[in-house]
Coordinates of C-alpha atoms in Angstrom, one line a residue:
Chain A
M19 CA 68.2 47.6 36.5
E20 CA 69.0 49.0 39.8
L21 CA 70.5 52.1 38.1
L22 CA 67.6 52.4 35.7
N23 CA 65.2 52.4 38.6
E24 CA 67.2 55.0 40.4
I25 CA 67.3 57.3 37.4
L26 CA 63.6 56.9 36.8
Q27 CA 62.9 57.7 40.4
T28 CA 65.0 60.8 40.2
V29 CA 63.5 61.9 36.9
L30 CA 60.0 61.5 38.3
S31 CA 60.7 63.6 41.3
G32 CA 62.3 66.1 39.0
I33 CA 59.2 66.2 36.8
S34 CA 57.0 66.9 39.8
I35 CA 59.1 69.7 41.1
G36 CA 59.5 70.9 37.5
C37 CA 55.7 71.1 37.3
V38 CA 55.7 73.6 40.2
Y39 CA 58.5 75.6 38.5
G40 CA 56.3 75.5 35.4
L41 CA 53.3 76.9 37.3
V42 CA 55.3 79.8 38.7
A43 CA 56.9 80.4 35.2
L44 CA 53.4 80.4 33.7
G45 CA 52.5 83.2 36.1
F46 CA 55.6 85.2 35.0
V47 CA 54.7 84.6 31.3
L48 CA 51.0 85.4 31.6
I49 CA 51.6 88.7 33.2
F50 CA 54.5 89.6 30.9
K51 CA 52.4 88.8 27.8
A52 CA 49.5 90.9 28.9
T53 CA 51.2 93.8 30.5
E54 CA 54.9 93.6 29.5
V55 CA 55.8 93.7 33.2
I56 CA 57.8 91.0 34.9
N57 CA 56.2 90.3 38.2
F58 CA 59.0 89.5 40.6
A59 CA 56.5 88.8 43.4
Q60 CA 55.3 85.7 41.6
G61 CA 57.3 83.4 43.9
E62 CA 55.9 85.2 47.0
L63 CA 52.4 84.6 45.7
L64 CA 53.2 80.9 45.8
M65 CA 54.5 81.3 49.4
L66 CA 51.3 83.1 50.4
G67 CA 49.2 80.4 48.8
A68 CA 51.2 77.8 50.8
F69 CA 50.6 79.7 54.1
I70 CA 46.9 80.1 53.3
S71 CA 46.5 76.4 52.6
Y72 CA 48.5 75.6 55.8
S73 CA 46.1 77.7 57.8
L74 CA 43.1 76.0 56.2
I75 CA 44.4 72.5 56.6
G76 CA 46.7 72.6 59.6
L77 CA 44.8 75.1 61.8
L78 CA 41.2 75.0 60.6
H79 CA 41.1 71.3 59.6
F80 CA 39.7 71.8 56.1
P81 CA 39.7 68.7 53.9
Y82 CA 42.5 68.9 51.3
W83 CA 40.4 69.5 48.2
A84 CA 38.2 72.1 49.9
A85 CA 41.4 73.9 51.0
L86 CA 42.7 73.7 47.5
A87 CA 39.6 75.4 46.1
V88 CA 39.5 78.0 48.9
T89 CA 43.2 78.8 48.4
V90 CA 42.6 79.3 44.6
I91 CA 39.7 81.6 45.2
V92 CA 41.4 83.7 48.0
M93 CA 44.6 84.0 45.9
G94 CA 42.6 84.9 42.8
L95 CA 40.9 87.7 44.8
L96 CA 44.2 88.8 46.2
G97 CA 45.6 89.0 42.6
T98 CA 42.6 91.2 41.6
L99 CA 43.1 93.4 44.7
L100 CA 46.8 93.8 44.0
E101 CA 46.1 94.8 40.4
R102 CA 43.4 97.3 41.5
T103 CA 45.4 98.9 44.3
V104 CA 49.0 98.8 43.2
L105 CA 49.4 98.1 39.5
R106 CA 46.5 99.9 37.9
S107 CA 47.7 103.3 39.0
L108 CA 51.1 102.5 37.4
V109 CA 49.7 101.8 33.9
G110 CA 51.6 104.0 31.5
E111 CA 54.6 104.4 33.7
P112 CA 58.0 103.1 32.5
V113 CA 58.2 99.3 32.7
Y114 CA 61.3 99.3 34.9
A115 CA 59.4 101.4 37.5
I116 CA 56.7 98.8 37.6
V117 CA 59.2 96.0 37.8
I118 CA 60.8 97.6 40.8
V119 CA 57.4 97.9 42.4
T120 CA 56.9 94.2 42.0
I121 CA 60.2 93.6 43.7
G122 CA 59.0 95.8 46.5
L123 CA 55.8 93.9 46.6
S124 CA 57.7 90.6 47.1
Y125 CA 59.6 92.1 50.1
F126 CA 56.3 93.4 51.4
L127 CA 54.6 90.1 51.2
R128 CA 57.5 88.3 52.9
S129 CA 57.6 90.6 55.8
M130 CA 53.9 90.6 56.1
V131 CA 53.8 86.9 56.4
S132 CA 56.5 87.0 59.1
M133 CA 54.4 89.4 61.1
I134 CA 51.1 87.6 61.0
P135 CA 50.4 85.7 64.2
G136 CA 50.4 82.0 63.6
W137 CA 52.5 82.3 60.5
G138 CA 55.8 83.9 61.3
T139 CA 59.3 82.7 60.4
D140 CA 59.0 79.1 61.4
T141 CA 58.6 76.1 59.1
Y142 CA 55.3 74.3 59.0
G143 CA 53.8 71.3 57.4
F144 CA 50.3 69.9 56.9
Q145 CA 48.7 66.5 56.1
T146 CA 47.7 65.7 52.5
P147 CA 45.7 62.7 51.4
F148 CA 48.8 61.6 49.4
A149 CA 51.3 61.3 52.2
E150 CA 52.8 57.9 52.8
K151 CA 51.1 56.4 49.9
F152 CA 53.0 54.7 47.1
I153 CA 52.5 52.8 43.9
R154 CA 54.8 49.9 43.4
T155 CA 55.5 48.4 40.0
G156 CA 58.3 45.9 40.2
K157 CA 61.1 47.7 42.0
L158 CA 59.9 51.1 41.0
V159 CA 58.2 53.0 43.9
I160 CA 56.3 56.0 43.0
S161 CA 55.1 58.3 45.8
W162 CA 51.6 59.7 45.4
E163 CA 52.9 63.0 46.7
Y164 CA 54.9 63.5 43.5
L165 CA 52.3 61.9 41.3
A166 CA 49.5 64.2 42.6
I167 CA 51.6 67.3 41.7
I168 CA 52.0 66.0 38.1
L169 CA 48.4 65.1 37.7
I170 CA 47.0 68.3 39.2
T171 CA 49.4 70.4 37.0
T172 CA 48.4 68.5 33.9
A173 CA 44.7 69.0 34.6
L174 CA 45.4 72.7 35.2
I175 CA 47.3 73.1 32.0
F176 CA 44.5 71.5 30.1
L177 CA 42.0 73.8 31.7
L178 CA 44.1 76.9 31.0
F179 CA 44.7 75.8 27.4
S180 CA 40.9 75.3 26.8
F181 CA 40.2 78.7 28.4
F182 CA 42.6 80.6 26.1
R183 CA 41.7 78.6 23.1
Y184 CA 37.9 78.2 23.2
T185 CA 36.3 80.9 25.4
R186 CA 35.4 84.4 24.3
V187 CA 37.3 86.0 27.2
G188 CA 40.3 83.8 26.7
T189 CA 40.5 84.7 23.1
A190 CA 40.1 88.4 24.0
M191 CA 43.1 88.0 26.4
R192 CA 45.2 86.6 23.6
A193 CA 44.1 89.3 21.3
T194 CA 45.0 92.0 23.8
S195 CA 48.5 90.6 24.2
Q196 CA 49.0 90.6 20.5
N197 CA 47.7 94.0 19.7
Q198 CA 46.5 96.2 22.5
L199 CA 45.2 99.1 20.4
A200 CA 43.2 96.9 18.1
A201 CA 41.7 95.2 21.2
V202 CA 40.6 98.6 22.4
Y203 CA 38.9 99.2 19.1
M204 CA 37.0 95.9 19.5
G205 CA 35.4 97.1 22.7
I206 CA 37.6 94.9 24.9
S207 CA 38.3 96.6 28.2
V208 CA 42.1 96.3 28.6
T209 CA 41.9 97.1 32.3
R210 CA 39.6 94.1 32.8
V211 CA 42.0 91.9 30.9
F212 CA 44.9 93.1 33.0
S213 CA 43.0 92.5 36.2
L214 CA 41.9 89.0 35.0
T215 CA 45.6 88.2 34.2
W216 CA 46.7 89.0 37.7
T217 CA 43.8 87.0 39.1
I218 CA 44.9 84.0 37.1
A219 CA 48.6 84.4 37.8
A220 CA 47.9 84.7 41.6
A221 CA 45.6 81.7 41.6
L222 CA 48.3 79.7 39.8
G223 CA 50.8 80.8 42.4
G224 CA 48.3 79.6 45.1
I225 CA 48.0 76.2 43.5
G226 CA 51.8 76.0 43.2
G227 CA 52.0 76.8 46.9
I228 CA 49.7 74.1 48.0
L229 CA 51.4 71.5 45.7
L230 CA 54.9 72.4 46.8
S231 CA 54.2 72.4 50.6
P232 CA 54.4 68.7 51.2
I233 CA 57.8 68.6 49.5
T234 CA 59.6 71.7 50.8
F235 CA 57.3 72.5 53.8
V236 CA 55.8 75.9 54.4
H237 CA 58.1 78.7 55.2
M238 CA 58.7 82.4 54.6
N239 CA 61.4 81.9 52.0
M240 CA 59.5 79.6 49.7
G241 CA 59.2 82.5 47.3
F242 CA 62.8 82.1 46.3
I243 CA 61.5 79.3 44.0
G244 CA 61.0 82.3 41.7
L245 CA 64.7 82.2 41.1
K246 CA 64.3 78.8 39.6
A247 CA 61.1 79.5 37.8
F248 CA 62.4 82.6 36.2
P249 CA 65.1 80.8 34.2
A250 CA 62.4 78.2 33.3
A251 CA 60.3 81.0 31.8
V252 CA 63.3 82.4 29.9
L253 CA 64.3 78.9 28.7
G254 CA 60.9 78.4 27.3
G255 CA 61.0 81.7 25.4
F256 CA 59.4 84.1 27.8
G257 CA 56.1 84.7 26.1
S258 CA 55.2 81.1 25.3
L259 CA 52.9 79.3 27.7
P260 CA 53.8 75.8 26.7
G261 CA 57.4 77.0 26.8
A262 CA 57.1 77.9 30.4
I263 CA 55.9 74.4 31.4
V264 CA 58.6 72.7 29.2
G265 CA 61.2 75.0 30.7
G266 CA 60.0 74.2 34.2
L267 CA 60.2 70.5 33.5
I268 CA 63.7 70.7 32.0
I269 CA 65.0 72.6 35.0
G270 CA 63.2 70.4 37.5
I271 CA 64.7 67.2 35.9
T272 CA 68.2 68.5 35.6
E273 CA 68.2 69.8 39.1
S274 CA 67.0 66.5 40.4
L275 CA 69.6 64.6 38.5
A276 CA 72.4 67.0 39.5
G277 CA 71.3 66.8 43.1
F278 CA 71.6 63.0 43.0
Y279 CA 74.7 62.4 41.0
L280 CA 76.8 65.6 41.3
P281 CA 78.5 67.0 44.4
E282 CA 76.7 69.3 46.7
G283 CA 76.0 72.7 45.3
W284 CA 75.6 71.7 41.7
K285 CA 71.9 71.3 42.2
D286 CA 71.3 75.0 42.7
I287 CA 73.4 76.2 39.8
A288 CA 72.3 73.5 37.3
A289 CA 69.3 75.6 36.3
W290 CA 71.4 78.6 35.4
I291 CA 74.0 76.6 33.6
I292 CA 71.3 75.1 31.3
L293 CA 69.8 78.5 30.8
I294 CA 73.1 80.1 29.7
G295 CA 73.8 77.1 27.5
V296 CA 70.4 77.3 25.8
L297 CA 70.6 81.1 25.4
I298 CA 73.9 80.9 23.7
I299 CA 72.6 78.4 21.1
R300 CA 69.0 79.8 20.8
P301 CA 68.8 83.3 22.2
Q302 CA 65.0 83.5 21.8
G303 CA 64.5 80.5 24.0
L304 CA 63.1 77.1 23.1
F305 CA 59.6 78.1 22.1
G306 CA 60.3 81.8 21.6
I307 CA 59.5 83.5 18.3
Q308 CA 61.2 86.6 17.0
E309 CA 58.8 89.4 17.2
K310 CA 56.9 89.6 14.0
K311 CA 57.2 93.0 12.4
K312 CA 54.5 94.3 10.1
V313 CA 55.5 94.8 6.5
Chain B
M10 CA 19.1 115.1 13.8
P11 CA 22.6 114.2 12.6
L12 CA 23.9 110.8 13.8
L13 CA 27.2 112.3 14.9
K14 CA 27.6 115.9 16.0
V15 CA 31.1 117.2 16.7
R16 CA 31.5 120.6 18.1
N17 CA 34.7 122.6 18.7
I18 CA 36.9 119.7 19.7
E19 CA 40.5 120.5 20.6
T20 CA 42.8 117.5 21.1
Y21 CA 46.4 117.6 22.2
Y22 CA 49.4 115.3 21.9
G23 CA 51.2 116.5 25.1
P24 CA 51.7 120.2 24.5
I25 CA 51.0 120.0 20.8
M26 CA 47.5 121.0 19.7
A27 CA 46.6 118.5 16.9
I28 CA 42.9 119.5 16.5
K29 CA 42.2 123.2 16.8
G30 CA 38.5 123.4 17.2
V31 CA 36.8 121.2 14.7
S32 CA 33.1 121.0 14.2
F33 CA 31.1 118.9 11.8
D34 CA 28.0 116.7 11.4
V35 CA 27.7 113.2 10.0
E36 CA 24.2 112.5 8.7
Q37 CA 22.5 109.1 9.2
G38 CA 23.3 106.7 6.3
A39 CA 25.8 108.9 4.6
I40 CA 29.4 108.4 3.6
V41 CA 31.4 111.4 4.7
T42 CA 35.0 111.9 4.1
I43 CA 37.8 113.9 5.7
L44 CA 40.6 114.8 3.4
G45 CA 43.9 116.1 4.4
A46 CA 47.7 115.8 4.1
N47 CA 50.0 114.0 6.5
G48 CA 49.8 115.5 10.0
A49 CA 46.6 117.4 9.3
G50 CA 44.9 115.6 12.2
K51 CA 42.6 113.2 10.4
T52 CA 43.5 110.2 12.5
T53 CA 43.4 112.3 15.7
I54 CA 39.8 113.2 14.9
L55 CA 38.8 109.6 14.6
K56 CA 40.7 108.7 17.8
T57 CA 38.9 111.5 19.6
I58 CA 35.5 110.2 18.4
S59 CA 36.3 106.6 19.3
G60 CA 37.5 107.6 22.8
V61 CA 41.1 106.5 22.4
M62 CA 42.1 110.1 22.9
D63 CA 40.1 112.6 25.0
P64 CA 39.4 116.1 23.7
E65 CA 40.6 119.0 25.9
K66 CA 37.5 121.0 24.9
G67 CA 34.4 120.6 22.9
S68 CA 31.6 118.1 22.6
I69 CA 30.8 115.0 20.6
E70 CA 27.2 113.8 20.4
F71 CA 26.3 110.4 19.1
M72 CA 22.5 109.8 18.5
G73 CA 21.9 112.8 20.8
Q74 CA 24.0 111.5 23.6
P75 CA 27.3 113.1 24.7
I76 CA 30.1 110.6 24.3
E77 CA 33.3 112.7 24.7
G78 CA 35.5 111.4 27.5
L79 CA 33.8 108.0 27.7
P80 CA 36.2 105.0 27.7
P81 CA 36.6 103.4 24.2
D82 CA 35.0 100.1 25.1
R83 CA 31.8 102.0 26.1
I84 CA 31.8 103.9 22.8
V85 CA 32.1 100.7 20.8
R86 CA 29.1 99.3 22.7
L87 CA 27.1 102.4 21.7
G88 CA 27.7 101.5 18.0
I89 CA 30.8 103.3 16.8
S90 CA 33.5 101.0 15.4
Q91 CA 36.9 102.2 14.2
V92 CA 38.9 100.5 11.5
P93 CA 42.4 101.7 12.4
E94 CA 44.9 102.5 9.7
G95 CA 47.7 100.1 8.9
R96 CA 45.8 96.8 9.1
E97 CA 45.9 96.2 12.8
V98 CA 45.0 92.5 12.8
F99 CA 45.5 90.1 15.6
H100 CA 48.4 88.3 13.8
D101 CA 48.4 85.1 15.9
L102 CA 44.6 84.6 15.8
T103 CA 42.8 82.9 13.0
V104 CA 40.7 84.8 10.6
K105 CA 37.6 83.6 12.3
E106 CA 38.9 84.4 15.7
N107 CA 39.7 87.9 14.5
L108 CA 36.1 88.3 13.2
M109 CA 34.7 86.9 16.5
M110 CA 36.7 89.5 18.4
G111 CA 34.8 92.1 16.3
A112 CA 31.6 90.7 17.8
Y113 CA 33.1 90.8 21.3
P114 CA 30.6 93.1 22.9
R115 CA 27.6 91.2 21.4
K116 CA 25.6 88.5 23.1
D117 CA 23.2 87.4 20.4
R118 CA 24.7 84.2 19.1
D119 CA 22.3 83.8 16.2
G120 CA 22.9 87.3 15.0
I121 CA 26.6 86.8 15.2
K122 CA 26.4 83.6 13.1
K123 CA 24.3 85.4 10.5
D124 CA 26.6 88.3 10.4
L125 CA 29.6 86.0 9.9
Q126 CA 27.9 84.7 6.8
M127 CA 27.1 88.3 5.8
V128 CA 30.7 89.2 6.1
Y129 CA 31.9 86.2 4.2
G130 CA 29.5 87.3 1.5
Y131 CA 31.3 90.6 1.2
F132 CA 34.7 89.1 1.5
P133 CA 34.6 85.5 0.0
I134 CA 38.3 85.0 0.5
L135 CA 37.8 85.3 4.3
G136 CA 35.2 82.5 4.1
E137 CA 37.7 80.3 2.4
R138 CA 40.5 81.0 4.9
T139 CA 38.7 80.9 8.3
A140 CA 41.4 78.9 9.9
Q141 CA 44.4 80.8 8.6
L142 CA 46.4 83.0 10.9
A143 CA 45.7 86.6 10.1
G144 CA 49.4 87.4 10.3
D145 CA 50.1 85.1 7.4
M146 CA 47.7 86.9 5.0
S147 CA 48.6 89.5 2.4
G148 CA 48.2 93.2 3.0
G149 CA 45.0 93.4 1.0
Q150 CA 43.5 90.4 2.8
Q151 CA 44.4 91.9 6.2
Q152 CA 42.6 95.1 5.2
M153 CA 39.6 93.0 4.5
V154 CA 39.9 91.3 7.9
V155 CA 39.9 94.6 9.7
I156 CA 36.9 96.0 7.8
A157 CA 35.1 92.7 8.2
R158 CA 36.0 92.6 11.9
A159 CA 34.6 96.1 12.5
L160 CA 31.4 95.1 10.6
M161 CA 30.9 92.2 13.0
A162 CA 30.2 94.7 15.8
R163 CA 27.1 95.8 13.7
P164 CA 28.1 99.4 14.1
K165 CA 25.8 102.3 13.4
L166 CA 28.8 104.4 12.5
M167 CA 32.0 103.0 11.1
L168 CA 35.2 105.1 11.2
L169 CA 37.5 104.1 8.4
D170 CA 41.1 105.2 8.6
E171 CA 42.9 105.1 5.2
P172 CA 41.6 101.8 3.9
S173 CA 43.7 102.4 0.7
L174 CA 47.0 102.7 2.5
G175 CA 49.7 100.5 0.8
L176 CA 47.3 98.6 -1.5
S177 CA 47.4 98.3 -5.2
P178 CA 45.1 100.5 -7.2
L179 CA 43.0 97.5 -8.3
L180 CA 42.6 96.4 -4.7
V181 CA 41.7 99.9 -3.6
K182 CA 38.9 99.9 -6.1
E183 CA 37.7 96.6 -4.9
I184 CA 37.7 97.6 -1.3
Y185 CA 35.9 100.9 -2.0
A186 CA 33.2 99.1 -4.0
I187 CA 32.6 96.9 -0.9
I188 CA 32.5 99.9 1.4
K189 CA 29.9 101.5 -0.9
R190 CA 27.9 98.2 -0.8
I191 CA 28.1 98.0 3.0
N192 CA 26.8 101.5 3.2
T193 CA 23.8 100.9 0.9
E194 CA 23.0 97.3 2.0
Q195 CA 23.6 97.5 5.7
K196 CA 22.7 101.1 6.1
T197 CA 26.0 101.7 8.0
T198 CA 27.0 105.3 8.2
I199 CA 30.6 105.7 7.3
L200 CA 33.1 108.4 8.2
L201 CA 36.1 108.0 6.0
V202 CA 39.5 109.4 6.4
E203 CA 41.7 109.3 3.3
Q204 CA 44.7 110.6 1.5
N205 CA 43.6 109.1 -1.7
A206 CA 41.3 112.0 -2.6
P207 CA 40.0 110.9 -6.0
M208 CA 38.8 107.6 -4.5
A209 CA 37.3 109.2 -1.4
L210 CA 35.5 112.0 -3.2
S211 CA 34.0 109.6 -5.7
T212 CA 32.7 107.3 -2.9
A213 CA 31.5 109.8 -0.4
S214 CA 28.6 112.3 -0.7
H215 CA 30.0 115.0 1.6
G216 CA 33.5 116.0 2.4
F217 CA 35.7 118.1 4.7
V218 CA 39.2 119.3 4.0
L219 CA 41.4 119.4 7.0
E220 CA 44.5 121.5 7.2
L221 CA 46.7 121.7 10.3
G222 CA 43.9 120.8 12.6
R223 CA 41.3 123.0 11.1
I224 CA 38.5 122.4 8.7
V225 CA 39.0 124.7 5.8
M226 CA 36.4 123.4 3.4
D227 CA 33.0 121.8 4.0
D228 CA 31.0 120.9 0.9
S229 CA 29.3 118.2 -1.1
C230 CA 31.8 115.9 -2.8
D231 CA 30.7 117.1 -6.3
A232 CA 31.4 120.7 -5.3
L233 CA 34.8 119.7 -3.9
L234 CA 35.7 117.8 -7.0
A235 CA 35.0 120.9 -9.0
N236 CA 36.9 123.2 -6.7
E237 CA 40.1 124.7 -8.1
D238 CA 42.1 124.3 -4.9
V239 CA 41.0 120.7 -4.3
K240 CA 41.8 119.9 -7.9
E241 CA 45.3 121.2 -7.6
F242 CA 46.4 120.3 -4.1
Y243 CA 44.5 117.0 -3.5
L244 CA 43.7 115.6 -7.0
G245 CA 47.0 116.7 -8.6
I246 CA 45.3 118.2 -11.6
K247 CA 47.7 121.0 -12.7
E248 CA 46.5 124.2 -14.0
E249 CA 48.1 125.7 -17.0
G250 CA 49.1 129.4 -16.7
V251 CA 48.6 132.1 -19.3
R252 CA 52.1 131.5 -20.6
G253 CA 51.6 127.8 -20.8
E254 CA 53.6 127.2 -17.5
R255 CA 52.4 126.0 -14.2
R256 CA 51.9 128.7 -11.7
W257 CA 54.2 127.5 -8.9
K258 CA 53.4 130.3 -6.6
R259 CA 49.6 129.9 -6.6
K260 CA 48.2 130.3 -3.1
K261 CA 45.4 128.3 -1.6
K262 CA 42.3 130.6 -1.5
W263 CA 41.3 129.6 2.1
R264 CA 44.5 131.0 3.5

């Protein structure tokens, strides 16, 4: 019983961190599906979201939910701005060039954060309404901090799913990722779709940031979470939105278990070991499909 | 006033001049066809009209308004829809979602609903398979999806790029019968690009022959059907020589 509780507890914290990996992985996949570019600055967008929410809650004393909303909006706008200023001018350039630019962007964002007064290279924290609150069932103790991450992520996934499934613009975004030329012939503005994709991906990063902050605290190198979210996206099949979330969860749970039961150091490589294992057995990833060719 | 007025357009693929100064008119309500061999520049003309490619020189007027150089999504909103060759469906979208994407620029919900029924009237099979993924359909059905999808935009001018490509003769006949019906019933003007000359010439009223980026013939389809060169080079009707052999060295008269 004792052991079962312990495992449950570990898995639960793994799920919640996995949700954050999943959100960052979603950002990777969304941008990749629409523009065929891998945005290596996705982790830094999360870091920026965390710093913005820290400023709002810690310095300006916003209530948590208001801060969440403002962070999402600010990050969304920032995503749009990044697309307009940096990425739009690169449309049509070779993909590797654009990928390098996103790597540059990640360095740029990190250094920028270190230079902004009040942010810098220190580690910060802020109060959330979930801190120090627990649900007890028998011997199982569930922290609201973790539960909140899971619930908010679930709501977010539901929202995204409905958007892509049932709205006109969401369907147009799916259409564009499947056949860009045909989308152009439909009167869909591909530039607007790209811009919207970056907006959504950056907003997701922002939410990831505010969710992750209570667990890892706010610091300049939070963006390295991308190194965990990237295998999550690949695991899920890079190109599948549900795959990104499932990949995130798998990596979160494994990592959590490895951190608890295996010697120091295994935690950080667990994600990559699983990734290599899965790719050997199923090279297209869990939810990946082989590119359908027209007959 | 013609619906579409193309004047002296020149379009390049990099350094290669694909369209070398083409001019023609498309009259309101007509079916006009452009014939030509592979690489003659037929598709390039359509792409230039729909704005996917920009002409280096020349002008394109649609309903009296210059449209050359406009982004493609603006041109669609003006009422020009292109049906690209090779059945470019959205393979992971259902048939209905595909059709709704055709109506993407439109805001009139009731009109869209009505047109959906109209389209199902032309292509009953699509009405039966609304929830099927377009990628899982047969080639002929996919061709129906792309034509129906373009129709959902309620275009004034429909640019059709080789609707017969890769379809069985029976299916080609069926598709052309529907194209003709769309033209007469919906008053949609149609600019048709085709390699299947017999089919195109029997459907359209006016035709152009395009060779290496230039229009070499411009006549009514009846006249084109009777023309010796068109007969030999596009319809494949061989002429017997005096000695009962084919004249292999016959030259085209427009050269």
